[in-house]
C-alpha cells in the first residue's frame, strides 16, 4: 500500500493544510473582528454579547495591536509559502 | 496504420524522407522538433486560459477585483511562478512513460490530445484538469506506439490518479472548515468592514494560487518539451530544462492566463456556489496551501481539482449556501473522462501521424489541430463569455442569458 500512496505525506498535507488553509483565514477573521470598535457593532444581538466585556473602555489600541499581529502572522505565512516554493526547486 | 511492423516501417520512412539525408545526423528531425515545441507552447497557452479561473474566479465573482485586472495580476504571477521552481518538471518527464521509448511523434500526438480536450472542456465551460489532459494524451500516444509496457502504470496511479481523487476532497474539507470558522468569527463585524476586509484578503489568497499555478503548471510543459528534446537526442536523458524552454513556457502560460478563460471562470465563480468574499478568501487560501504543500512533497497536483474542491467546500461550510451539485457532477464526469478521452485522441493522432509517416504525418496532424482550434474558437463566439458578462446571473448553463432583443450590446 505504501508504494502506492505516501501516507506520511498525506496526513501532513491534511494537518498542515488545515492549519494554513483554514487557520489563516480564521486568523484573518480574528484580525478583522479586533478592528471593530467596541460597542459599535452593526448587529444588535452581537453588540449585546460584546458589551458585557467592557464596551465603555473601547480598547481601540489593543484591538489594532491584535489585528496587526494577526495580519503580520498571515503575511509571514505567505512569505514562508513563497520561500518553500523557491527552496523546493 | 500497421505500425506494429516498426523496424521495417521506420527504415522505409527514413529513406522516403528527403530531409533524412541532408540533415546533420546528431540533431535528428528538426522540423518535427519545431512542430512539437510549437504545439507544446500552444498547449501551455490553453493551460493558461483554461486555469485562470482556478485562482481568479472567486475574486471576479465577488467583485474583489475587476475581471480585467484579475486576469492581469494572475498572468504576471504565473510568469513569476514559472521561474520559481523546477522540481515538478523532472517528475512529469520521467515518472509516467518509459523515457527510452519516447519518440517525438508520440510527444506530439500526446500534446494534440491534451489541447483538443482542453479546448472541448473550455468550450463547455468545464474546469477540467489541463495536467490530466496532457498526461492522458501522452499515455494514449505511448500505448498506440509501443503498447502497455511503455506506460509506468504504477507511477501513473500513485502520482496522477490517487492525488486526483484525494486532492479535491482534502481541499474541500480544508475550505469547509475554514469557511465555517471565518463566518463564525466574523459574525459581529459590521458589513462594510467585513466586505472590504475579506475582499482584500481574497486578493492575497488568490495571488498565492496564481503563483502556485505558475510553479506547477508551466513546469508540465517544460517537462514535455524537455522530454521531446531528450527523445530527439538534443539533450541527455537526465538533463534539466534549458533556459529557453523555461522562458518560453513561462511566457506562453502567462499570455494564456491574460486572455482569460471566461467560460471556465464563469462556471467556477457563478455556477457552483454563489460566492461571498469570505468564502472566496477561504477557498483560495485552502487551494494555495494544499497546492503548495503537495508540491513540496513532490506531487504535481491538478490546480483545477484543488480549486474546484475548495470552492465546493466553501459552499458546504457556509450555512444556507446553495451548492449546485448538478454542476459539480458534470465536472466530476469530465474529470473521469479526461484521461481516457485525451488518451484516445492522443492514440488516434499518433496512429494517423505514424500511418502517414514522417514530417508529412506530423504536419497533417498539426494542420488538423489548428483547424479544430479555430473551429472551437468560432463556435465559442456564438455564446461568447467575456469580461463584461462573466458575472451575469447563473441560468443553468455557461452561456449567459441572451440579452433581450433590442438591448444588443
Coordinates of C-alpha atoms in Angstrom, one line a residue:
Chain A
X1 CA 0.0 0.0 0.0
X2 CA 2.8 2.4 0.9
X3 CA 4.3 2.3 -2.6
X4 CA 1.0 3.5 -4.0
X5 CA 0.3 6.2 -1.5
X6 CA 2.6 8.1 0.8
X7 CA 0.6 8.1 4.0
X8 CA 3.1 10.2 5.9
X9 CA 2.9 12.9 3.2
X10 CA -0.9 12.6 3.1
X11 CA -1.5 13.3 6.8
X12 CA 1.0 16.1 6.8
X13 CA -0.8 17.7 3.9
X14 CA -4.1 17.3 5.7
X15 CA -2.9 18.6 9.0
X16 CA -0.7 21.4 7.8
X17 CA -3.3 22.2 5.1
X18 CA -6.0 22.6 7.8
X19 CA -3.6 24.8 9.9
X20 CA -2.8 27.0 7.0
X21 CA -5.8 26.8 4.7
X22 CA -8.4 27.0 7.3
X23 CA -6.4 28.5 10.2
X24 CA -5.0 31.6 8.4
X25 CA -8.5 32.7 7.1
X26 CA -9.7 32.2 10.6
X27 CA -6.9 34.3 11.9
X28 CA -7.7 36.9 9.3
X29 CA -11.3 37.0 10.6
X30 CA -10.0 37.4 14.2
X31 CA -7.9 40.3 13.0
X32 CA -10.9 41.9 11.3
X33 CA -13.0 41.4 14.4
X34 CA -10.4 43.0 16.6
X35 CA -10.6 46.1 14.4
X36 CA -14.3 46.6 15.2
X37 CA -14.7 49.4 17.7
X38 CA -16.3 48.1 20.9
X39 CA -20.0 48.8 21.2
X40 CA -20.0 49.9 17.6
X41 CA -21.1 46.6 16.1
X42 CA -23.7 46.7 13.5
X43 CA -25.6 43.6 14.6
X44 CA -27.6 44.4 17.8
X45 CA -27.6 40.8 19.0
X46 CA -23.8 40.6 18.8
X47 CA -23.4 44.1 20.2
X48 CA -25.1 42.9 23.3
X49 CA -22.8 40.0 23.7
X50 CA -19.7 42.1 23.3
X51 CA -20.9 44.9 25.5
X52 CA -20.6 42.7 28.6
X53 CA -16.8 42.6 28.2
X54 CA -16.4 46.3 28.8
X55 CA -17.9 48.4 26.0
X56 CA -17.2 51.7 27.7
X57 CA -13.4 51.5 27.8
X58 CA -13.3 50.9 23.9
X59 CA -9.7 49.5 23.7
X60 CA -9.2 50.5 20.2
X61 CA -5.4 50.4 20.6
X62 CA -5.4 46.8 21.9
X63 CA -7.7 45.9 19.0
X64 CA -5.4 47.4 16.5
X65 CA -2.5 45.6 18.1
X66 CA -4.2 42.3 17.9
X67 CA -5.2 42.9 14.3
X68 CA -1.7 43.9 13.4
X69 CA -0.3 40.7 15.0
X70 CA -2.9 38.6 13.1
X71 CA -2.2 40.2 9.7
X72 CA 1.6 40.1 10.3
X73 CA 1.3 36.3 11.1
X74 CA -0.6 35.8 7.8
X75 CA 1.9 37.8 5.8
X76 CA 4.7 35.7 7.4
X77 CA 2.9 32.5 6.5
X78 CA 2.6 33.7 2.9
X79 CA 6.3 34.6 2.8
X80 CA 7.0 31.1 4.1
X81 CA 4.9 29.7 1.3
X82 CA 6.8 31.6 -1.3
X83 CA 10.1 30.6 0.3
X84 CA 9.0 26.9 0.3
X85 CA 8.3 27.1 -3.4
X86 CA 11.8 28.5 -4.1
X87 CA 13.5 26.3 -1.7
X88 CA 12.0 23.1 -3.1
X89 CA 13.4 23.7 -6.6
Chain B
X1 CA -1.6 2.0 -39.8
X2 CA 0.1 -1.3 -39.3
X3 CA 2.6 0.3 -37.0
X4 CA 3.5 -2.9 -35.3
X5 CA 6.0 -3.7 -38.0
X6 CA 8.1 -1.0 -36.7
X7 CA 11.7 -1.8 -37.7
X8 CA 10.9 -2.1 -41.4
X9 CA 8.5 0.7 -41.4
X10 CA 10.9 3.1 -39.7
X11 CA 13.6 2.1 -42.2
X12 CA 11.4 2.8 -45.1
X13 CA 10.3 6.1 -43.7
X14 CA 13.9 7.1 -43.3
X15 CA 14.5 6.5 -47.0
X16 CA 11.3 8.1 -48.1
X17 CA 12.1 11.3 -46.1
X18 CA 14.0 13.7 -48.3
X19 CA 15.4 15.6 -45.3
X20 CA 16.9 12.4 -43.7
X21 CA 19.9 12.7 -45.9
X22 CA 20.6 16.4 -45.9
X23 CA 20.2 16.9 -42.2
X24 CA 23.0 16.6 -39.7
X25 CA 22.6 13.2 -38.1
X26 CA 23.0 14.4 -34.5
X27 CA 20.1 16.8 -34.3
X28 CA 17.5 14.3 -35.6
X29 CA 14.5 15.8 -37.3
X30 CA 14.5 19.5 -36.5
X31 CA 11.3 20.2 -38.4
X32 CA 9.5 17.7 -36.3
X33 CA 11.1 19.0 -33.2
X34 CA 10.0 22.6 -34.1
X35 CA 6.4 21.4 -34.6
X36 CA 6.5 19.6 -31.2
X37 CA 7.8 22.7 -29.4
X38 CA 5.2 24.9 -31.1
X39 CA 2.4 22.5 -30.2
X40 CA 3.7 22.3 -26.6
X41 CA 3.7 26.0 -26.3
X42 CA 0.2 26.0 -27.7
X43 CA -0.8 23.6 -25.1
X44 CA 0.8 25.8 -22.4
X45 CA -1.3 28.7 -23.7
X46 CA -4.5 26.7 -23.4
X47 CA -3.4 25.6 -20.0
X48 CA -3.1 29.2 -19.0
X49 CA -6.6 30.3 -20.1
X50 CA -8.2 27.1 -19.0
X51 CA -6.9 27.6 -15.5
X52 CA -7.3 31.4 -15.0
X53 CA -10.5 30.6 -13.1
X54 CA -8.8 28.4 -10.6
X55 CA -7.2 31.4 -9.0
X56 CA -9.3 34.3 -10.0
X57 CA -12.9 33.0 -10.5
X58 CA -13.9 33.7 -6.9
X59 CA -12.3 37.2 -6.8
X60 CA -14.1 38.1 -10.1
X61 CA -17.4 36.7 -8.8
X62 CA -17.3 38.7 -5.6
X63 CA -16.2 41.8 -7.3
X64 CA -13.0 41.9 -5.2
X65 CA -11.1 42.6 -8.5
X66 CA -12.4 43.9 -11.8
X67 CA -12.2 41.0 -14.3
X68 CA -9.5 42.5 -16.5
X69 CA -7.4 43.4 -13.5
X70 CA -7.8 40.0 -12.0
X71 CA -6.5 38.2 -15.2
X72 CA -3.6 40.7 -15.5
X73 CA -2.5 40.0 -11.9
X74 CA -2.8 36.3 -12.4
X75 CA -0.9 36.5 -15.6
X76 CA 2.0 38.3 -14.0
X77 CA 2.1 36.0 -11.0
X78 CA 2.0 32.9 -13.3
X79 CA 5.0 34.4 -15.1
X80 CA 6.9 34.9 -11.9
X81 CA 5.8 31.5 -10.5
X82 CA 7.1 29.7 -13.6
X83 CA 10.6 30.9 -12.8
X84 CA 10.5 30.0 -9.1
X85 CA 10.6 26.2 -9.1
X86 CA 11.7 23.4 -11.3
X87 CA 11.1 20.3 -9.3
X88 CA 7.9 19.1 -11.0
X89 CA 9.4 19.2 -14.5
X90 CA 11.5 16.2 -13.6
X91 CA 8.7 14.0 -12.3
X92 CA 6.4 14.7 -15.3
X93 CA 9.2 13.8 -17.7
X94 CA 10.4 10.6 -16.1
X95 CA 7.7 9.0 -13.9
X96 CA 4.9 8.2 -16.3
X97 CA 6.2 6.7 -19.5
X98 CA 9.4 4.8 -20.2
X99 CA 11.6 7.6 -21.3
X100 CA 13.7 5.5 -23.6
X101 CA 10.6 4.5 -25.6
X102 CA 9.5 8.1 -26.2
X103 CA 9.6 9.4 -29.7
X104 CA 8.9 12.9 -31.0
X105 CA 5.8 11.8 -32.8
X106 CA 4.5 10.3 -29.6
X107 CA 5.0 13.5 -27.6
X108 CA 3.4 15.4 -30.4
X109 CA 0.3 13.2 -30.5
X110 CA 0.1 13.4 -26.7
X111 CA 0.0 17.2 -26.9
X112 CA -2.6 17.1 -29.6
X113 CA -4.8 15.0 -27.3
X114 CA -4.2 17.4 -24.4
X115 CA -5.0 20.5 -26.5
X116 CA -8.2 19.1 -28.0
X117 CA -9.6 18.0 -24.7
X118 CA -8.7 21.4 -23.1
X119 CA -10.5 23.2 -25.9
X120 CA -13.5 21.0 -25.7
X121 CA -13.9 21.4 -22.0
X122 CA -13.2 25.1 -22.2
X123 CA -16.0 25.4 -24.8
X124 CA -18.3 23.6 -22.4
X125 CA -17.1 25.8 -19.6
X126 CA -16.0 22.8 -17.6
X127 CA -12.9 23.3 -15.4
X128 CA -11.2 20.0 -16.2
X129 CA -7.5 19.4 -15.4
X130 CA -5.0 20.5 -18.0
X131 CA -2.4 18.3 -16.5
X132 CA -4.6 15.3 -16.8
X133 CA -5.4 16.2 -20.4
X134 CA -1.7 16.3 -21.1
X135 CA -0.8 13.2 -19.2
X136 CA -3.8 11.3 -20.8
X137 CA -2.7 12.4 -24.3
X138 CA 0.9 11.2 -23.7
X139 CA -0.2 7.9 -22.2
X140 CA -2.6 7.3 -25.1
X141 CA 0.1 8.1 -27.7
X142 CA 2.5 5.8 -25.7
X143 CA 0.1 2.9 -25.8
X144 CA -0.5 3.4 -29.5
X145 CA 3.2 3.5 -30.3
X146 CA 4.7 0.8 -28.0
X147 CA 1.9 -0.9 -26.2
X148 CA 1.2 -1.3 -22.4
X149 CA 4.8 -1.6 -21.4
X150 CA 5.5 1.9 -22.5
X151 CA 3.5 3.2 -19.6
X152 CA 4.6 3.2 -16.0
X153 CA 1.2 2.2 -14.5
X154 CA 2.5 2.4 -11.0
X155 CA 3.7 5.9 -11.5
X156 CA 0.5 6.9 -13.2
X157 CA -1.6 5.5 -10.3
X158 CA 0.4 6.8 -7.4
X159 CA 1.4 10.2 -9.0
X160 CA -1.7 11.0 -11.0
X161 CA -4.8 9.1 -10.2
X162 CA -4.7 8.8 -6.4
X163 CA -3.8 12.5 -5.9
X164 CA -6.6 13.5 -8.3
X165 CA -9.1 11.6 -6.2
X166 CA -7.7 12.8 -2.8
X167 CA -6.8 16.4 -3.5
X168 CA -10.3 17.8 -4.2
X169 CA -11.6 16.1 -1.1
X170 CA -8.8 17.4 1.1
X171 CA -9.1 20.9 -0.4
X172 CA -12.9 20.8 0.1
X173 CA -12.6 19.8 3.8
X174 CA -10.0 22.5 4.5
X175 CA -12.1 25.1 2.7
X176 CA -15.3 24.0 4.5
X177 CA -13.6 24.1 7.9
X178 CA -12.1 27.5 7.1
X179 CA -15.4 28.9 5.8
X180 CA -17.2 27.7 8.9
X181 CA -14.6 29.3 11.2
X182 CA -14.5 32.5 9.3
X183 CA -18.2 33.1 9.3
X184 CA -18.4 32.2 12.9
X185 CA -15.6 34.5 14.0
X186 CA -16.6 37.4 11.8
X187 CA -20.2 37.4 12.8
X188 CA -20.1 40.6 14.8
X189 CA -18.1 42.6 12.2
X190 CA -20.0 45.3 10.5
X191 CA -20.9 44.5 6.9
X192 CA -18.9 47.3 5.4
X193 CA -15.6 46.4 7.2
X194 CA -16.3 42.7 6.6
X195 CA -16.8 43.1 2.9
X196 CA -13.8 45.3 2.4
X197 CA -11.5 43.3 4.6
X198 CA -12.3 39.9 3.1
X199 CA -12.1 41.3 -0.5
X200 CA -8.6 42.4 0.3
X201 CA -7.8 39.1 1.9
X202 CA -9.2 37.4 -1.1
X203 CA -6.8 39.2 -3.5
X204 CA -4.0 38.0 -1.3
X205 CA -5.0 34.4 -1.3
X206 CA -5.9 34.4 -5.0
X207 CA -2.5 35.8 -5.8
X208 CA -0.9 32.9 -3.9
X209 CA -2.9 30.4 -6.0
X210 CA -1.8 32.2 -9.2
X211 CA 1.8 31.9 -8.1
X212 CA 1.4 28.3 -7.2
X213 CA -0.2 27.7 -10.5
X214 CA 2.7 29.1 -12.3
X215 CA 5.2 27.0 -10.4
X216 CA 3.1 23.8 -11.0
X217 CA 1.7 24.1 -14.5
X218 CA 4.2 25.9 -16.5
X219 CA 6.5 23.1 -15.5
X220 CA 4.4 20.5 -17.0
X221 CA 5.1 22.0 -20.5
X222 CA 8.7 22.5 -19.6
X223 CA 8.7 18.8 -18.7
X224 CA 7.2 17.9 -22.0
X225 CA 9.5 20.0 -24.1
X226 CA 12.4 18.5 -22.2
X227 CA 11.0 15.1 -22.9
X228 CA 10.9 15.9 -26.6
X229 CA 14.5 17.2 -26.5
X230 CA 15.6 14.0 -24.8
X231 CA 13.7 11.9 -27.3
X232 CA 15.3 13.8 -30.2
X233 CA 18.7 13.3 -28.7
X234 CA 19.3 17.1 -28.4
X235 CA 20.0 16.8 -24.6
X236 CA 21.0 14.0 -22.3
X237 CA 18.4 11.6 -20.7
X238 CA 18.6 13.2 -17.3
X239 CA 19.2 16.8 -18.4
X240 CA 17.3 19.7 -16.8
X241 CA 15.1 22.0 -18.9
X242 CA 17.2 24.5 -20.9
X243 CA 16.7 28.2 -20.2
X244 CA 14.9 29.0 -23.5
X245 CA 12.4 26.3 -22.6
X246 CA 11.7 27.8 -19.2
X247 CA 11.4 31.3 -20.6
X248 CA 9.1 30.4 -23.5
X249 CA 6.9 28.2 -21.3
X250 CA 6.6 31.0 -18.7
X251 CA 5.6 33.5 -21.5
X252 CA 3.1 31.1 -23.0
X253 CA 1.2 30.3 -19.8
X254 CA 1.2 33.9 -18.8
X255 CA -0.2 35.1 -22.1
X256 CA -2.9 32.3 -21.9
X257 CA -3.8 33.4 -18.5
X258 CA -4.1 37.0 -19.6
X259 CA -6.5 36.1 -22.4
X260 CA -8.7 34.7 -19.6
X261 CA -10.9 31.6 -20.0
X262 CA -14.1 33.5 -19.2
X263 CA -16.2 30.4 -19.8
X264 CA -14.5 28.4 -17.1
X265 CA -14.2 31.4 -14.8
X266 CA -18.0 31.8 -15.1
X267 CA -18.7 28.2 -14.1
X268 CA -16.3 28.3 -11.2
X269 CA -17.3 31.7 -9.9
X270 CA -21.0 31.7 -10.6
X271 CA -22.1 28.1 -11.4
X272 CA -21.0 26.1 -8.4
X273 CA -21.8 28.3 -5.5
X274 CA -22.9 31.9 -5.1
X275 CA -19.7 33.1 -3.6
X276 CA -19.3 35.8 -1.0
X277 CA -15.9 37.3 -0.3
X278 CA -15.3 35.4 3.0
X279 CA -15.9 32.2 1.1
X280 CA -13.7 33.3 -1.8
X281 CA -10.8 34.1 0.5
X282 CA -11.1 30.8 2.4
X283 CA -11.4 28.8 -0.8
X284 CA -8.3 30.4 -2.3
X285 CA -6.4 30.0 0.9
X286 CA -7.3 26.3 1.0
X287 CA -6.3 25.9 -2.6
X288 CA -3.0 27.7 -2.1
X289 CA -2.0 25.7 0.9
X290 CA -2.9 22.3 -0.5
X291 CA -1.1 23.0 -3.8
X292 CA 2.0 24.4 -2.1
X293 CA 2.2 21.6 0.5
X294 CA 1.7 18.9 -2.1
X295 CA 4.2 20.3 -4.5
X296 CA 6.7 20.5 -1.6
X297 CA 6.1 16.7 -1.2
X298 CA 6.8 16.2 -5.0
X299 CA 3.1 15.7 -6.0
X300 CA 2.2 17.6 -9.1
X301 CA -1.5 18.2 -8.3
X302 CA -4.0 19.5 -10.7
X303 CA -4.8 23.0 -9.6
X304 CA -8.2 22.6 -11.2
X305 CA -9.2 19.7 -8.9
X306 CA -8.0 21.5 -5.9
X307 CA -9.7 24.8 -6.7
X308 CA -13.0 23.2 -7.5
X309 CA -12.8 21.1 -4.3
X310 CA -12.1 24.3 -2.4
X311 CA -15.0 26.3 -3.9
X312 CA -17.4 23.4 -3.2
X313 CA -16.1 23.2 0.3
X314 CA -16.6 26.9 0.8
X315 CA -20.3 26.3 -0.1
X316 CA -20.6 23.4 2.2
X317 CA -19.0 25.3 5.1
X318 CA -21.4 28.2 5.0
X319 CA -24.8 27.6 6.5
X320 CA -27.6 28.0 4.0
X321 CA -25.4 28.4 1.0
X322 CA -26.7 26.9 -2.2
X323 CA -24.3 24.4 -3.8
X324 CA -25.3 23.3 -7.3
X325 CA -24.3 19.7 -7.1
X326 CA -25.5 19.1 -10.6
X327 CA -22.8 21.4 -11.9
X328 CA -20.3 19.7 -9.7
X329 CA -21.5 16.3 -11.0
X330 CA -20.9 17.4 -14.6
X331 CA -17.4 18.4 -13.7
X332 CA -16.8 15.1 -12.0
X333 CA -17.8 13.3 -15.1
X334 CA -15.5 15.5 -17.2
X335 CA -12.7 14.7 -14.7
X336 CA -13.2 11.0 -15.0
X337 CA -13.3 11.2 -18.8
X338 CA -10.2 13.5 -19.1
X339 CA -7.5 10.8 -19.0
X340 CA -9.3 8.3 -21.4
X341 CA -10.6 10.9 -23.7
X342 CA -7.4 12.8 -24.1
X343 CA -5.7 9.4 -24.3
X344 CA -7.9 8.3 -27.2
X345 CA -7.2 11.5 -29.1
X346 CA -3.5 11.1 -28.4
X347 CA -3.6 7.5 -29.7
X348 CA -5.6 8.4 -32.8
X349 CA -3.3 11.3 -33.5
X350 CA -0.3 9.0 -33.1
X351 CA -1.8 6.3 -35.4
X352 CA -2.6 8.9 -38.1
X353 CA 0.8 10.7 -37.9
X354 CA 2.6 7.4 -37.9
X355 CA 0.5 6.0 -40.6
X356 CA 1.2 8.8 -43.0
X357 CA 4.7 8.9 -41.7
X358 CA 7.5 11.3 -41.0
X359 CA 7.2 15.1 -41.2
X360 CA 4.2 14.9 -43.5
X361 CA 2.2 12.9 -40.9
X362 CA 3.0 15.3 -38.1
X363 CA 2.3 18.3 -40.3
X364 CA -1.1 16.8 -41.2
X365 CA -2.0 16.5 -37.5
X366 CA -0.7 19.9 -36.9
X367 CA -3.0 21.4 -39.5
X368 CA -6.0 19.3 -38.3
X369 CA -5.2 20.6 -34.8
X370 CA -5.1 24.2 -35.9
X371 CA -8.3 23.7 -37.8
X372 CA -10.0 22.2 -34.7
X373 CA -8.8 25.1 -32.5
X374 CA -10.2 27.6 -35.0
X375 CA -13.4 25.7 -35.0
X376 CA -13.8 25.8 -31.2
X377 CA -12.9 29.4 -31.2
X378 CA -15.5 30.3 -33.8
X379 CA -18.1 28.1 -32.1
X380 CA -17.4 29.9 -28.8
X381 CA -18.1 33.3 -30.4
X382 CA -21.8 32.4 -30.7
X383 CA -22.3 32.2 -27.0
X384 CA -19.4 34.4 -26.1
X385 CA -18.5 34.8 -22.4
X386 CA -16.3 37.9 -21.9
X387 CA -15.0 40.1 -19.2
X388 CA -18.3 42.1 -19.4
X389 CA -20.8 39.3 -18.9
X390 CA -18.8 36.8 -16.9
X391 CA -20.7 37.7 -13.8
X392 CA -24.2 37.7 -15.1
X393 CA -26.8 35.7 -13.2
X394 CA -26.3 31.9 -13.5
X395 CA -29.1 30.5 -15.5
X396 CA -28.2 26.8 -15.7
X397 CA -25.5 27.0 -18.4
X398 CA -22.3 28.7 -19.2
X399 CA -23.9 30.8 -21.8
X400 CA -25.2 34.0 -20.1
X401 CA -28.8 34.6 -20.6
X402 CA -29.1 36.2 -24.1
X403 CA -29.5 39.9 -24.0
X404 CA -33.2 40.8 -24.6
X405 CA -34.0 41.8 -28.2
X406 CA -33.3 45.5 -28.7
X407 CA -30.8 45.7 -25.9
X408 CA -28.0 44.4 -28.0
X409 CA -24.5 45.3 -26.9

